[in-house]
Coordinates of C-alpha atoms in Angstrom, one line a residue:
Chain L
M684 CA 93.8 -48.2 0.5
K685 CA 94.3 -44.7 -0.9
I686 CA 91.2 -42.8 -0.8
M687 CA 90.9 -39.3 -2.5
A688 CA 88.4 -36.3 -2.2
V689 CA 87.9 -34.2 -5.1
V690 CA 86.1 -30.7 -4.8
P691 CA 85.5 -28.8 -7.9
A692 CA 84.8 -25.2 -6.9
Y693 CA 83.7 -21.8 -8.6
N694 CA 83.3 -18.7 -6.9
E695 CA 82.8 -20.6 -3.0
A696 CA 85.2 -18.4 -1.1
E697 CA 82.3 -18.3 1.1
T698 CA 81.9 -22.2 1.7
I699 CA 85.2 -24.0 0.6
R700 CA 87.2 -23.8 3.8
D701 CA 84.4 -25.4 5.7
V702 CA 83.9 -28.3 3.3
I703 CA 87.6 -28.7 3.5
T704 CA 87.6 -29.0 7.2
Q705 CA 84.7 -31.2 7.3
V706 CA 86.0 -33.5 4.3
E707 CA 89.5 -34.0 6.0
K708 CA 87.4 -35.5 9.0
Y709 CA 87.0 -38.7 6.6
V710 CA 89.3 -38.2 3.8
K711 CA 93.3 -37.0 4.2
D712 CA 94.0 -36.4 0.8
V713 CA 91.8 -33.7 -0.6
I714 CA 92.2 -31.6 -3.8
V715 CA 90.5 -28.9 -4.7
I716 CA 89.8 -27.8 -8.8
D717 CA 89.3 -24.1 -8.7
D718 CA 87.5 -23.4 -12.1
G719 CA 88.6 -19.9 -12.6
S720 CA 87.1 -18.3 -9.8
R721 CA 86.8 -14.5 -9.7
D722 CA 86.6 -14.5 -5.8
L723 CA 89.0 -15.9 -2.9
T724 CA 88.3 -19.6 -3.4
R725 CA 91.8 -20.5 -4.2
T726 CA 93.0 -18.3 -1.2
K727 CA 90.7 -19.9 1.4
A728 CA 91.4 -23.3 0.1
L729 CA 94.9 -22.6 -0.1
E730 CA 94.9 -21.5 3.7
A731 CA 93.1 -24.7 4.9
G732 CA 96.3 -26.6 3.8
V733 CA 95.1 -28.8 0.9
T734 CA 96.2 -29.3 -2.6
V735 CA 94.5 -26.7 -5.5
I736 CA 94.8 -26.5 -8.8
S737 CA 93.6 -23.5 -10.4
H738 CA 92.0 -23.4 -13.9
P739 CA 93.1 -20.0 -15.5
L740 CA 89.6 -19.9 -17.3
N741 CA 86.2 -21.4 -15.8
R742 CA 85.0 -24.3 -18.2
G743 CA 82.3 -25.5 -15.9
V744 CA 82.0 -28.5 -13.5
G745 CA 83.0 -31.1 -16.2
A746 CA 86.2 -29.7 -16.9
A747 CA 87.0 -29.2 -13.3
L748 CA 86.2 -32.9 -12.6
R749 CA 88.2 -34.0 -15.5
T750 CA 91.6 -32.4 -13.9
G751 CA 90.4 -33.9 -10.7
Y752 CA 90.4 -37.2 -11.8
R753 CA 93.7 -36.8 -13.7
I754 CA 95.5 -36.1 -10.4
A755 CA 93.8 -39.0 -8.8
Q756 CA 94.5 -41.1 -11.3
E757 CA 98.3 -40.0 -11.1
R758 CA 98.3 -40.3 -7.5
K759 CA 96.9 -43.9 -7.7
A760 CA 93.8 -43.5 -5.7
D761 CA 91.8 -46.5 -4.8
F762 CA 88.7 -44.6 -4.3
I763 CA 87.7 -41.0 -5.3
I764 CA 85.0 -39.1 -3.5
Q765 CA 83.6 -36.3 -5.5
I766 CA 81.8 -33.5 -3.5
D767 CA 80.7 -29.9 -4.4
G768 CA 82.4 -27.2 -2.7
D769 CA 79.3 -25.2 -2.3
F770 CA 78.2 -27.2 1.1
Q771 CA 75.4 -28.7 -0.7
H772 CA 76.9 -32.0 -0.2
D773 CA 77.1 -33.1 3.5
P774 CA 80.4 -34.8 3.8
K775 CA 79.1 -37.2 6.8
Y776 CA 77.7 -39.3 4.3
I777 CA 81.6 -40.0 2.7
P778 CA 82.1 -43.1 5.1
E779 CA 78.7 -44.7 3.8
L780 CA 79.7 -43.8 -0.1
L781 CA 82.8 -45.7 0.7
E782 CA 81.1 -48.4 2.4
C783 CA 78.7 -49.0 -0.6
A784 CA 82.0 -48.9 -3.0
Q785 CA 84.2 -51.2 -1.1
E786 CA 81.0 -53.6 -1.2
G787 CA 81.8 -53.7 -5.1
H788 CA 80.3 -50.9 -6.7
D789 CA 82.2 -49.3 -9.4
I790 CA 80.3 -45.8 -8.7
V791 CA 78.0 -45.0 -6.1
I792 CA 75.7 -41.9 -6.3
G793 CA 74.4 -39.8 -3.4
S794 CA 70.7 -39.5 -4.3
R795 CA 68.2 -37.1 -2.9
F796 CA 65.5 -39.0 -4.4
L797 CA 65.9 -41.5 -1.4
N798 CA 64.7 -39.1 1.2
P799 CA 62.4 -36.1 1.3
S800 CA 64.9 -33.2 0.8
H801 CA 64.3 -33.3 -2.9
K802 CA 61.0 -31.8 -2.2
D803 CA 63.0 -28.5 -1.2
Y804 CA 63.7 -27.9 -5.1
N805 CA 61.7 -26.5 -7.9
V806 CA 59.3 -28.7 -9.7
T807 CA 61.0 -28.0 -12.6
R808 CA 64.3 -29.1 -11.3
R809 CA 62.6 -32.2 -9.7
S810 CA 60.7 -32.9 -13.3
G811 CA 63.9 -32.7 -15.1
I812 CA 65.9 -34.8 -12.9
R813 CA 63.2 -37.5 -12.7
F814 CA 63.1 -37.6 -16.3
F815 CA 66.8 -37.9 -16.8
S816 CA 67.2 -40.4 -14.6
W817 CA 64.1 -42.6 -16.4
V818 CA 66.2 -41.9 -19.7
A819 CA 69.5 -43.2 -17.8
N820 CA 67.5 -46.0 -16.4
V821 CA 65.6 -47.1 -19.5
L822 CA 69.1 -46.8 -21.7
G823 CA 71.4 -48.3 -19.4
S824 CA 69.3 -50.8 -17.7
L825 CA 70.0 -48.9 -14.4
A826 CA 67.8 -48.0 -11.6
V827 CA 68.7 -45.1 -10.2
T828 CA 66.9 -42.1 -8.9
D829 CA 69.3 -39.2 -9.2
V830 CA 71.4 -39.2 -12.2
T831 CA 72.4 -35.6 -12.1
S832 CA 73.9 -35.8 -8.7
G833 CA 77.6 -34.6 -8.3
Y834 CA 78.0 -36.6 -4.8
R835 CA 79.9 -39.5 -6.0
C836 CA 82.4 -42.2 -5.0
Y837 CA 84.3 -43.8 -7.8
R838 CA 86.3 -47.1 -7.9
G839 CA 90.0 -45.9 -9.1
S840 CA 89.8 -48.6 -11.7
A841 CA 86.4 -47.4 -13.1
L842 CA 87.4 -44.0 -13.8
K843 CA 90.2 -45.4 -16.4
C844 CA 87.7 -46.9 -18.9
L845 CA 85.5 -44.0 -18.8
S846 CA 85.9 -41.3 -21.4
P847 CA 86.9 -37.9 -20.6
L848 CA 84.0 -35.6 -19.4
P849 CA 82.4 -32.7 -21.5
D850 CA 82.9 -29.2 -19.8
R851 CA 79.2 -29.1 -18.8
H852 CA 76.5 -31.4 -18.2
W853 CA 78.5 -34.4 -17.5
A854 CA 76.6 -36.6 -15.2
L855 CA 74.2 -38.1 -17.6
E856 CA 76.9 -39.1 -20.0
Q857 CA 78.9 -40.5 -17.3
T858 CA 76.3 -42.5 -15.9
L859 CA 75.0 -43.6 -19.3
E860 CA 78.6 -44.4 -20.6
A861 CA 79.2 -46.5 -17.0
A862 CA 76.1 -48.4 -17.4
R863 CA 76.5 -49.4 -21.1
K864 CA 80.4 -50.4 -20.3
G865 CA 78.9 -52.7 -17.3
L866 CA 80.4 -51.0 -14.3
K867 CA 78.2 -51.5 -11.2
I868 CA 76.5 -48.3 -10.1
G869 CA 74.9 -47.9 -6.6
E870 CA 73.1 -45.5 -4.9
I871 CA 72.7 -44.4 -1.1
S872 CA 70.1 -41.8 0.4
V873 CA 71.7 -38.4 0.8
E874 CA 70.1 -35.8 2.2
M875 CA 70.9 -32.3 -0.2
P876 CA 68.8 -29.3 0.7
V877 CA 68.8 -26.3 -1.8
R878 CA 72.3 -24.5 -1.3
N879 CA 71.6 -21.5 0.9
R880 CA 75.1 -20.1 0.7
G881 CA 76.9 -18.3 -2.5
T882 CA 75.6 -18.6 -6.2
S883 CA 73.6 -21.4 -7.8
Q884 CA 75.1 -22.2 -11.2
F885 CA 71.6 -22.9 -12.7
N886 CA 69.9 -20.0 -14.3
V887 CA 67.4 -19.5 -17.1
R888 CA 69.9 -20.1 -19.7
T889 CA 70.9 -23.4 -18.0
Y890 CA 67.4 -24.7 -17.9
A891 CA 66.6 -23.9 -21.5
L892 CA 69.8 -25.6 -22.7
Y893 CA 69.8 -28.7 -20.5
P894 CA 67.2 -30.5 -22.7
L895 CA 69.5 -29.8 -25.5
R896 CA 72.6 -31.2 -24.3
M897 CA 70.8 -34.0 -22.5
I898 CA 69.9 -35.2 -25.9
E899 CA 73.3 -34.4 -27.5
C900 CA 75.0 -36.5 -24.6
V901 CA 72.6 -39.5 -25.1
I902 CA 73.2 -39.5 -29.0
K903 CA 77.1 -39.3 -28.4
V904 CA 76.9 -42.3 -25.8
L905 CA 74.6 -44.3 -27.6
L906 CA 76.4 -44.0 -31.2
F907 CA 79.8 -43.0 -30.5
R908 CA 81.1 -45.1 -27.2
Chain M
M529 CA 67.4 -2.5 -69.8
A530 CA 69.2 -3.8 -66.7
S531 CA 67.0 -3.0 -63.8
I532 CA 68.0 -1.1 -60.5
I533 CA 68.3 -4.9 -58.7
N534 CA 70.6 -6.0 -62.1
I535 CA 72.7 -3.0 -61.6
A536 CA 73.1 -3.5 -57.6
G537 CA 74.1 -7.0 -57.9
F538 CA 76.7 -5.9 -60.8
L539 CA 78.0 -3.2 -58.1
L540 CA 78.1 -5.8 -55.4
G541 CA 79.8 -8.5 -57.5
C542 CA 82.6 -5.3 -58.4
Y543 CA 82.9 -4.7 -54.8
F544 CA 83.5 -8.5 -53.8
L545 CA 86.2 -8.9 -56.5
L546 CA 87.9 -5.5 -54.9
K547 CA 87.9 -7.4 -51.6
S548 CA 89.4 -10.6 -53.0
Y549 CA 92.0 -8.5 -54.8
L550 CA 92.8 -6.5 -51.9
L551 CA 93.3 -9.5 -50.1
I552 CA 96.0 -10.5 -52.7
K553 CA 97.7 -7.0 -52.8
A554 CA 98.1 -7.1 -49.0
K555 CA 99.6 -10.6 -49.2
K556 CA 97.2 -11.7 -46.6
E557 CA 97.2 -15.6 -47.1
E558 CA 93.9 -16.1 -46.5
V559 CA 92.9 -18.6 -48.9
T560 CA 89.3 -19.4 -48.0
D561 CA 88.5 -15.6 -47.6
F562 CA 89.8 -15.2 -51.0
L563 CA 87.6 -17.9 -52.3
V564 CA 84.3 -17.0 -51.1
W565 CA 84.7 -13.4 -51.9
S566 CA 86.0 -14.0 -55.4
I567 CA 83.2 -16.6 -55.9
A568 CA 80.7 -14.6 -54.7
G569 CA 81.9 -11.7 -56.6
V570 CA 82.2 -13.7 -60.2
S571 CA 78.7 -15.3 -59.4
L572 CA 77.0 -11.8 -59.1
L573 CA 78.6 -10.6 -62.1
V574 CA 77.6 -13.4 -64.2
L575 CA 74.2 -13.4 -62.8
T576 CA 73.5 -9.8 -63.4
S577 CA 75.1 -9.5 -66.8
I578 CA 73.8 -12.5 -68.1
P579 CA 70.5 -12.9 -66.6
Q580 CA 69.8 -16.0 -68.9
V581 CA 72.7 -17.9 -66.5
G582 CA 70.0 -17.6 -63.5
D583 CA 67.2 -19.1 -65.6
M584 CA 69.1 -21.8 -66.8
L585 CA 70.2 -22.6 -63.3
A586 CA 66.5 -22.2 -62.0
G587 CA 65.4 -24.9 -64.8
Y588 CA 68.4 -27.4 -63.6
L589 CA 67.0 -26.9 -60.2
D590 CA 63.3 -27.1 -60.7
I591 CA 62.8 -23.9 -59.1
R592 CA 60.2 -21.3 -60.5
T593 CA 61.7 -18.1 -60.7
R594 CA 65.5 -16.7 -61.1
A595 CA 65.2 -14.8 -57.6
N596 CA 64.3 -17.8 -55.5
T597 CA 67.2 -19.5 -57.4
I598 CA 69.7 -17.1 -56.0
F599 CA 68.2 -17.2 -52.6
A600 CA 68.4 -21.0 -52.6
L601 CA 72.0 -20.8 -53.5
A602 CA 72.7 -18.2 -51.1
I603 CA 71.1 -20.3 -48.4
F604 CA 73.0 -23.2 -49.0
L605 CA 76.3 -21.1 -49.2
L606 CA 75.3 -19.7 -45.6
Y607 CA 74.7 -22.8 -44.4
L608 CA 78.0 -24.2 -45.4
I609 CA 79.5 -21.7 -44.2
L610 CA 77.7 -21.7 -41.0
F611 CA 79.2 -25.5 -40.4
R612 CA 82.1 -24.7 -40.9
L613 CA 82.2 -21.9 -38.1
H614 CA 80.5 -24.6 -35.8
T615 CA 83.0 -27.1 -36.7
S616 CA 86.1 -24.5 -36.1
N617 CA 84.5 -23.2 -32.8
R618 CA 83.8 -26.6 -31.6
N619 CA 87.6 -27.7 -32.0
L620 CA 88.7 -24.3 -30.6
N621 CA 86.4 -24.9 -27.7
K622 CA 88.2 -28.3 -27.0
Q623 CA 91.7 -27.0 -27.5
I624 CA 91.0 -24.6 -25.0
S625 CA 89.8 -27.0 -22.6
I626 CA 92.8 -29.0 -22.8
L627 CA 94.7 -25.8 -22.8
N628 CA 93.5 -24.6 -19.5
E629 CA 93.9 -28.3 -17.8
E630 CA 97.4 -28.2 -18.9
I631 CA 98.3 -24.9 -17.4
A632 CA 96.4 -25.8 -14.4
V633 CA 98.5 -28.9 -13.8
L634 CA 101.9 -27.5 -14.9
R635 CA 101.2 -24.5 -12.7
H636 CA 100.8 -26.7 -9.7
N637 CA 103.7 -28.9 -10.8
L638 CA 105.8 -25.7 -10.6
E639 CA 104.7 -24.5 -7.2
E640 CA 104.9 -27.9 -5.9
Q641 CA 109.1 -27.7 -6.8

């Protein structure tokens, strides 16, 4: 059984090496997708001895994941772990994610809403995640609590039937499409404290554009997929 | 007697036609630009030298005044241009993303060899 970890990273020089070291305790084949970082992310990842694929331009997490999935499919991975390079996702949950996927789930999401760690996030973000999870649950007949979580495990065959991700705001779109295509989606509890190192991708612009992008992706999935 | 706005419109029309002529003279094969400049130029010249055309258009479109008709047509034209820009921008964005991914993977493959 081949397991691969895909780590999308943008300006994560501070954390990427520790993330790789921790992930390698559970997964031998780690691939870092450096999404056009302007710091030493690529160098630090290469020093850790893993495969690094560097985008010349920063295009967003979705674009990095798309490249990661492509490599995973080329290498014929049976299960793919997706974990952020900012250390917000603790690699100790990887065995649990894999176990859940091996029990028959096509996608397993690490949820911060199944434990108290979500309380560390500000009200706007918490409400947004709850709202979008509700949208996914209603439109996709699901019961997920954290649709925006990027800490996931995929069955290799499941990724093949999903459309390529958009460059940004990929999570709801992917989850909704997977649900509507009948893939089995599970969740496990994952503590996800607010990041205390590096810079968060969330800013005023992100918050302002998020609802619009969500509406766009819901229409896209419902009408065109 | 022609009003100031008519004269200004006429001059602007001439300027637009000059722009389209310069495109031909420079042998720039920008057909869309040429069409936009020349159509805008001819429309302005017609509307300012024969004001009855504006009145007739207003009557057809059921708009009260000639000025409002011109504004409505201009807004419609701008809307079309904006939509065209939006679609070409979206397509270019998609192509950049694809190229970005391809370059990254090819560079990685080269490094591995």
